[in-house]
CSV table of C-alpha atoms and ligand atoms in Angstrom, one decimal:
chain,number,residue,atom,x,y,z
K,1,UNK,CA,-39.3,-28.5,78.5
K,2,UNK,CA,-38.9,-31.4,81.5
K,3,UNK,CA,-41.3,-30.1,84.3
K,4,UNK,CA,-41.1,-30.4,88.0
K,5,UNK,CA,-41.5,-29.2,91.4
K,6,UNK,CA,-39.8,-27.8,94.0
K,7,UNK,CA,-40.3,-30.8,96.8
K,8,UNK,CA,-39.8,-30.4,100.4
K,9,UNK,CA,-37.3,-33.1,101.7
K,10,UNK,CA,-37.8,-32.9,105.4
K,11,UNK,CA,-39.2,-36.3,105.4
K,12,UNK,CA,-36.0,-37.6,103.6
K,13,UNK,CA,-34.8,-37.5,100.0
K,14,UNK,CA,-36.4,-40.9,98.8
K,15,UNK,CA,-39.9,-39.7,99.8
K,16,UNK,CA,-39.1,-36.4,97.8
K,17,UNK,CA,-38.3,-38.0,94.7
K,18,UNK,CA,-41.9,-40.3,95.1
K,19,UNK,CA,-43.7,-37.6,95.6
K,20,UNK,CA,-42.5,-35.9,92.5
K,21,UNK,CA,-42.8,-38.9,90.7
K,22,UNK,CA,-46.8,-39.1,92.1
K,23,UNK,CA,-46.9,-35.8,90.4
K,24,UNK,CA,-46.1,-36.5,87.2
K,25,UNK,CA,-42.6,-34.7,87.5
K,26,UNK,CA,-39.5,-35.2,85.0
K,27,UNK,CA,-37.5,-32.5,86.8
K,28,UNK,CA,-37.4,-31.9,90.6
K,29,UNK,CA,-35.9,-29.3,93.0
K,30,UNK,CA,-34.9,-30.1,96.6
K,31,UNK,CA,-32.8,-28.0,99.6
K,32,UNK,CA,-30.1,-30.3,100.6
K,33,UNK,CA,-30.6,-28.9,104.0
K,34,UNK,CA,-32.0,-26.6,106.4
K,35,UNK,CA,-32.3,-23.5,104.1
K,36,UNK,CA,-32.5,-21.1,106.9
K,37,UNK,CA,-29.0,-22.3,108.6
K,38,UNK,CA,-25.4,-21.4,107.7
K,39,UNK,CA,-24.3,-24.7,109.2
K,40,UNK,CA,-23.7,-27.3,106.3
K,41,UNK,CA,-24.8,-30.5,107.5
K,42,UNK,CA,-22.3,-33.3,107.1
K,43,UNK,CA,-22.7,-35.0,103.6
K,44,UNK,CA,-24.6,-38.1,103.7
K,45,UNK,CA,-22.9,-39.9,100.6
K,46,UNK,CA,-25.4,-43.2,100.8
K,47,UNK,CA,-28.3,-41.1,101.0
K,48,UNK,CA,-27.2,-38.9,98.0
K,49,UNK,CA,-26.4,-41.9,95.9
K,50,UNK,CA,-29.6,-43.7,96.7
K,51,UNK,CA,-31.6,-40.5,95.6
K,52,UNK,CA,-29.4,-40.7,92.3
K,53,UNK,CA,-30.9,-44.1,91.7
K,54,UNK,CA,-34.3,-43.1,92.8
K,55,UNK,CA,-34.4,-39.9,90.4
K,56,UNK,CA,-33.1,-42.5,87.4
K,57,UNK,CA,-35.7,-45.2,87.9
K,58,UNK,CA,-38.2,-42.4,88.2
K,59,UNK,CA,-37.2,-40.9,85.2
K,60,UNK,CA,-36.6,-37.5,86.7
K,61,UNK,CA,-33.7,-35.6,85.3
K,62,UNK,CA,-32.3,-33.1,86.3
K,63,UNK,CA,-32.6,-32.9,89.6
K,64,UNK,CA,-31.5,-29.3,91.2
K,65,UNK,CA,-30.4,-28.5,94.7
K,66,UNK,CA,-31.7,-24.8,95.5
K,67,UNK,CA,-29.0,-23.4,98.2
K,68,UNK,CA,-29.8,-21.9,101.8
K,69,UNK,CA,-31.5,-18.6,101.4
K,70,UNK,CA,-29.1,-17.3,103.9
K,71,UNK,CA,-26.4,-17.2,101.2
K,72,UNK,CA,-24.9,-13.7,100.6
K,73,UNK,CA,-21.8,-13.6,98.6
K,74,UNK,CA,-21.9,-10.0,98.4
K,75,UNK,CA,-22.0,-9.3,102.2
K,76,UNK,CA,-19.7,-6.8,103.6
K,77,UNK,CA,-19.5,-8.9,106.4
K,78,UNK,CA,-16.7,-11.2,106.1
K,79,UNK,CA,-18.3,-14.1,108.5
K,80,UNK,CA,-21.4,-14.0,106.1
K,81,UNK,CA,-19.3,-13.8,103.0
K,82,UNK,CA,-16.9,-17.0,104.2
K,83,UNK,CA,-20.2,-18.6,105.4
K,84,UNK,CA,-22.0,-18.2,102.4
K,85,UNK,CA,-19.1,-19.8,100.2
K,86,UNK,CA,-18.9,-23.0,102.4
K,87,UNK,CA,-22.6,-23.7,102.3
K,88,UNK,CA,-22.5,-23.0,98.5
K,89,UNK,CA,-19.5,-25.4,98.4
K,90,UNK,CA,-21.1,-28.2,100.4
K,91,UNK,CA,-24.2,-28.0,98.0
K,92,UNK,CA,-21.8,-28.5,95.2
K,93,UNK,CA,-20.4,-31.6,97.0
K,94,UNK,CA,-23.8,-32.9,97.8
K,95,UNK,CA,-25.0,-32.4,94.2
K,96,UNK,CA,-22.1,-34.5,92.8
K,97,UNK,CA,-23.0,-37.1,95.4
K,98,UNK,CA,-26.4,-37.4,94.5
K,99,UNK,CA,-26.3,-37.4,90.2
K,100,UNK,CA,-27.6,-33.9,90.7
K,101,UNK,CA,-26.9,-31.3,87.7
K,102,UNK,CA,-27.6,-28.0,89.1
K,103,UNK,CA,-27.0,-25.9,92.2
K,104,UNK,CA,-29.1,-23.1,91.8
K,105,UNK,CA,-28.5,-19.8,94.3
K,106,UNK,CA,-29.4,-16.9,95.1
K,107,UNK,CA,-26.1,-14.2,94.9
K,108,UNK,CA,-27.0,-11.9,97.8
K,109,UNK,CA,-27.4,-8.1,98.4
K,110,UNK,CA,-24.8,-5.5,98.1
K,111,UNK,CA,-26.5,-3.7,100.9
K,112,UNK,CA,-25.2,-0.1,101.3
K,113,UNK,CA,-22.0,-0.8,99.7
K,114,UNK,CA,-20.7,0.6,96.0
K,115,UNK,CA,-22.3,-1.7,93.5
K,116,UNK,CA,-19.0,-2.3,91.6
K,117,UNK,CA,-17.4,-3.0,94.6
K,118,UNK,CA,-20.1,-5.9,95.5
K,119,UNK,CA,-20.0,-7.1,91.9
K,120,UNK,CA,-16.3,-7.8,92.4
K,121,UNK,CA,-16.7,-9.5,95.8
K,122,UNK,CA,-19.1,-11.8,94.1
K,123,UNK,CA,-17.3,-12.5,91.2
K,124,UNK,CA,-14.2,-13.8,93.4
K,125,UNK,CA,-16.5,-16.0,95.6
K,126,UNK,CA,-18.1,-17.8,92.6
K,127,UNK,CA,-14.4,-18.2,91.2
K,128,UNK,CA,-13.8,-19.8,94.6
K,129,UNK,CA,-16.7,-22.1,94.2
K,130,UNK,CA,-15.8,-22.8,90.7
K,131,UNK,CA,-12.4,-23.6,91.1
K,132,UNK,CA,-13.3,-26.9,93.0
K,133,UNK,CA,-16.7,-27.6,91.6
K,134,UNK,CA,-17.1,-31.4,90.8
K,135,UNK,CA,-17.6,-32.7,87.4
K,136,UNK,CA,-20.7,-33.1,85.9
K,137,UNK,CA,-22.5,-30.3,88.3
K,138,UNK,CA,-23.3,-26.8,86.8
K,139,UNK,CA,-23.4,-23.8,89.3
K,140,UNK,CA,-26.9,-21.6,88.4
K,141,UNK,CA,-27.3,-18.1,89.5
K,142,UNK,CA,-30.8,-17.2,89.9
K,143,UNK,CA,-32.3,-13.8,88.8
K,144,UNK,CA,-33.6,-11.8,91.6
K,145,UNK,CA,-36.7,-9.4,91.9
K,146,UNK,CA,-34.3,-6.7,91.8
K,147,UNK,CA,-35.3,-5.3,95.5
K,148,UNK,CA,-33.4,-2.8,97.2
K,149,UNK,CA,-29.6,-4.0,96.0
K,150,UNK,CA,-30.1,-7.3,95.4
K,151,UNK,CA,-27.5,-8.6,92.7
K,152,UNK,CA,-28.8,-10.3,89.4
K,153,UNK,CA,-32.1,-8.4,89.2
K,154,UNK,CA,-31.4,-7.8,85.5
K,155,UNK,CA,-30.4,-9.8,82.8
K,156,UNK,CA,-27.5,-7.4,82.2
K,157,UNK,CA,-26.0,-8.0,85.4
K,158,UNK,CA,-26.3,-11.7,85.0
K,159,UNK,CA,-24.3,-11.6,81.8
K,160,UNK,CA,-21.8,-9.9,83.1
K,161,UNK,CA,-21.4,-12.3,85.8
K,162,UNK,CA,-21.2,-15.0,83.2
K,163,UNK,CA,-18.6,-13.0,81.1
K,164,UNK,CA,-16.1,-12.1,84.0
K,165,UNK,CA,-15.8,-15.9,85.0
K,166,UNK,CA,-16.1,-17.3,81.5
K,167,UNK,CA,-16.5,-20.9,83.2
K,168,UNK,CA,-18.1,-23.6,81.7
K,169,UNK,CA,-19.9,-25.1,84.6
K,170,UNK,CA,-21.7,-21.5,85.3
K,171,UNK,CA,-25.2,-20.9,84.4
K,172,UNK,CA,-28.5,-18.8,85.1
K,173,UNK,CA,-31.7,-19.7,86.0
K,174,UNK,CA,-34.8,-17.1,85.5
K,175,UNK,CA,-37.5,-17.2,87.8
K,176,UNK,CA,-40.7,-15.7,86.3
K,177,UNK,CA,-41.9,-14.3,89.1
K,178,UNK,CA,-38.4,-12.6,90.1
K,179,UNK,CA,-38.4,-11.5,86.1
K,180,UNK,CA,-42.0,-10.2,86.0
K,181,UNK,CA,-41.2,-8.4,89.7
K,182,UNK,CA,-37.9,-6.8,88.2
K,183,UNK,CA,-39.9,-5.3,85.3
K,184,UNK,CA,-39.9,-7.9,82.5
K,185,UNK,CA,-43.4,-8.1,81.0
K,186,UNK,CA,-43.5,-11.6,80.1
K,187,UNK,CA,-47.7,-11.8,80.4
K,188,UNK,CA,-48.0,-12.1,76.6
K,189,UNK,CA,-46.0,-13.4,73.7
K,190,UNK,CA,-44.4,-10.0,72.5
K,191,UNK,CA,-43.0,-9.5,76.1
K,192,UNK,CA,-41.9,-12.9,76.3
K,193,UNK,CA,-40.4,-13.0,73.0
K,194,UNK,CA,-38.2,-9.7,73.9
K,195,UNK,CA,-37.2,-11.2,76.9
K,196,UNK,CA,-35.8,-14.0,75.6
K,197,UNK,CA,-34.2,-12.3,73.0
K,198,UNK,CA,-32.3,-9.8,75.7
K,199,UNK,CA,-31.5,-13.4,77.8
K,200,UNK,CA,-29.8,-14.5,74.5
K,201,UNK,CA,-27.7,-11.2,73.8
K,202,UNK,CA,-26.7,-10.5,77.2
K,203,UNK,CA,-26.2,-14.2,78.7
K,204,UNK,CA,-26.6,-16.6,75.7
K,205,UNK,CA,-29.3,-19.0,76.0
K,206,UNK,CA,-27.0,-22.0,76.1
K,207,UNK,CA,-26.3,-20.6,79.4
K,208,UNK,CA,-29.7,-20.2,80.7
K,209,UNK,CA,-30.1,-23.9,81.8
K,210,UNK,CA,-33.0,-23.5,84.2
K,211,UNK,CA,-36.1,-21.8,84.5
K,212,UNK,CA,-38.6,-21.4,87.9
K,213,UNK,CA,-42.0,-21.3,86.4
K,214,UNK,CA,-44.2,-19.1,89.3
K,215,UNK,CA,-46.8,-16.9,88.4
K,216,UNK,CA,-47.2,-13.7,91.0
K,217,UNK,CA,-49.7,-11.1,92.0
K,218,UNK,CA,-47.0,-8.5,92.3
K,219,UNK,CA,-47.9,-5.6,90.0
K,220,UNK,CA,-44.7,-5.5,87.2
K,221,UNK,CA,-41.7,-3.9,88.1
K,222,UNK,CA,-42.9,-4.2,92.0
K,223,UNK,CA,-39.6,-5.3,93.2
K,224,UNK,CA,-41.3,-7.9,95.8
K,225,UNK,CA,-40.9,-11.7,95.5
K,226,UNK,CA,-44.4,-13.6,95.8
K,227,UNK,CA,-44.7,-16.8,94.2
K,228,UNK,CA,-48.6,-17.6,93.3
K,229,UNK,CA,-50.4,-20.6,91.4
K,230,UNK,CA,-49.7,-20.9,87.6
K,231,UNK,CA,-52.3,-19.3,85.6
K,232,UNK,CA,-54.0,-17.3,88.7
K,233,UNK,CA,-51.6,-14.6,88.8
K,234,UNK,CA,-50.4,-11.5,86.5
K,235,UNK,CA,-48.1,-13.3,84.2
K,236,UNK,CA,-51.4,-16.0,83.6
K,237,UNK,CA,-51.8,-18.4,81.1
K,238,UNK,CA,-50.9,-16.2,78.1
K,239,UNK,CA,-47.5,-15.7,79.6
K,240,UNK,CA,-46.9,-19.4,80.3
K,241,UNK,CA,-47.9,-20.5,76.9
K,242,UNK,CA,-45.7,-17.8,75.6
K,243,UNK,CA,-42.9,-19.5,77.6
K,244,UNK,CA,-44.1,-23.1,76.7
K,245,UNK,CA,-44.3,-22.6,72.7
K,246,UNK,CA,-40.8,-20.4,72.2
K,247,UNK,CA,-38.9,-22.9,70.1
K,248,UNK,CA,-35.5,-21.5,71.5
K,249,UNK,CA,-36.5,-23.2,75.2
K,250,UNK,CA,-37.4,-26.6,74.2
K,251,UNK,CA,-35.6,-29.1,76.4
K,252,UNK,CA,-34.8,-26.6,78.9
K,253,UNK,CA,-36.0,-27.7,82.4
K,254,UNK,CA,-38.6,-25.6,84.6
K,255,UNK,CA,-39.2,-25.9,88.2
K,256,UNK,CA,-42.7,-25.0,89.9
K,257,UNK,CA,-41.9,-23.1,93.1
K,258,UNK,CA,-45.8,-22.5,93.9
K,259,UNK,CA,-47.2,-22.2,97.5
K,260,UNK,CA,-49.3,-24.7,99.2
K,261,UNK,CA,-49.7,-28.0,99.9
K,262,UNK,CA,-50.3,-31.3,97.7
K,263,UNK,CA,-53.2,-31.0,96.2
K,264,UNK,CA,-52.0,-27.3,95.0
K,265,UNK,CA,-49.0,-28.9,93.5
K,266,UNK,CA,-51.2,-31.2,91.6
K,267,UNK,CA,-53.2,-28.7,90.2
K,268,UNK,CA,-50.2,-26.7,89.2
K,269,UNK,CA,-48.5,-29.5,87.8
K,270,UNK,CA,-51.8,-30.1,85.9
K,271,UNK,CA,-52.1,-26.7,84.9
K,272,UNK,CA,-48.5,-26.0,83.4
K,273,UNK,CA,-49.0,-29.9,81.7
K,274,UNK,CA,-52.1,-28.4,79.9
K,275,UNK,CA,-50.6,-25.1,79.0
K,276,UNK,CA,-47.9,-27.2,77.4
K,277,UNK,CA,-50.2,-29.5,75.7
K,278,UNK,CA,-51.9,-26.7,74.6
K,279,UNK,CA,-49.2,-25.0,73.3
K,280,UNK,CA,-48.5,-28.1,71.0
K,281,UNK,CA,-45.3,-29.2,72.7
C,301,ZN,ZN1,-34.8,-19.2,94.6
C,302,ZN,ZN1,-37.1,-19.0,92.1
């Protein structure tokens, strides 16, 4: 698998690539703009062009944009729904300018509304985004921890979106911490095998473009989204070893979104690399 980190790009896109390279990443994820703002920034094509060149020089492929946390495609507030779609489209444009293969997004929450109605609205929003998606970019829906009425908390629901839209540039990202919090016991080989098999049946593994590798201390099925250092949480070494060794996942990309500063990032990257080496991959 290609392994990398979510990297802070507040200091700029090029320093983010340099940081990822220094820590031995072969993939990386960034926010294209402030993840807590509804206002898309004007696209700086030159900066994203330079980012593409720097990634190529550093052997980093794929790069990923994680969309704003404010995106809620399921909102019953038309202003929020429209603003969410605007942000998503802006990130798809930025990705095209930066040679970035994947735009990873949370879908949002149905809130108090009827689930079927919310599902239909998310399908419509994704349809609009996909109608204008640039070539070479894939929109990737991230699974959620399934709290409250969050969309995408089950592999079945993600599969339902994939089938409803049937678009070649639509894929799925499976975050290990969210999966665990949603109730998938991926802390040992049997659970990982069952999880991958279910993902294949419901979504199709060719559509699972991306993983987020995060450990967590939330209890299984706890529906809370808290990331922890690799191997130091409840998924643990066994869980990540089973993911690393799974033959069907070879060649996929995995991004770490673990907490902390550079020393923590370096340690987490080293741990995940050792797990892969130990798994003989
Ligand atoms: Zn996320
Ligand atoms: Zn994630």
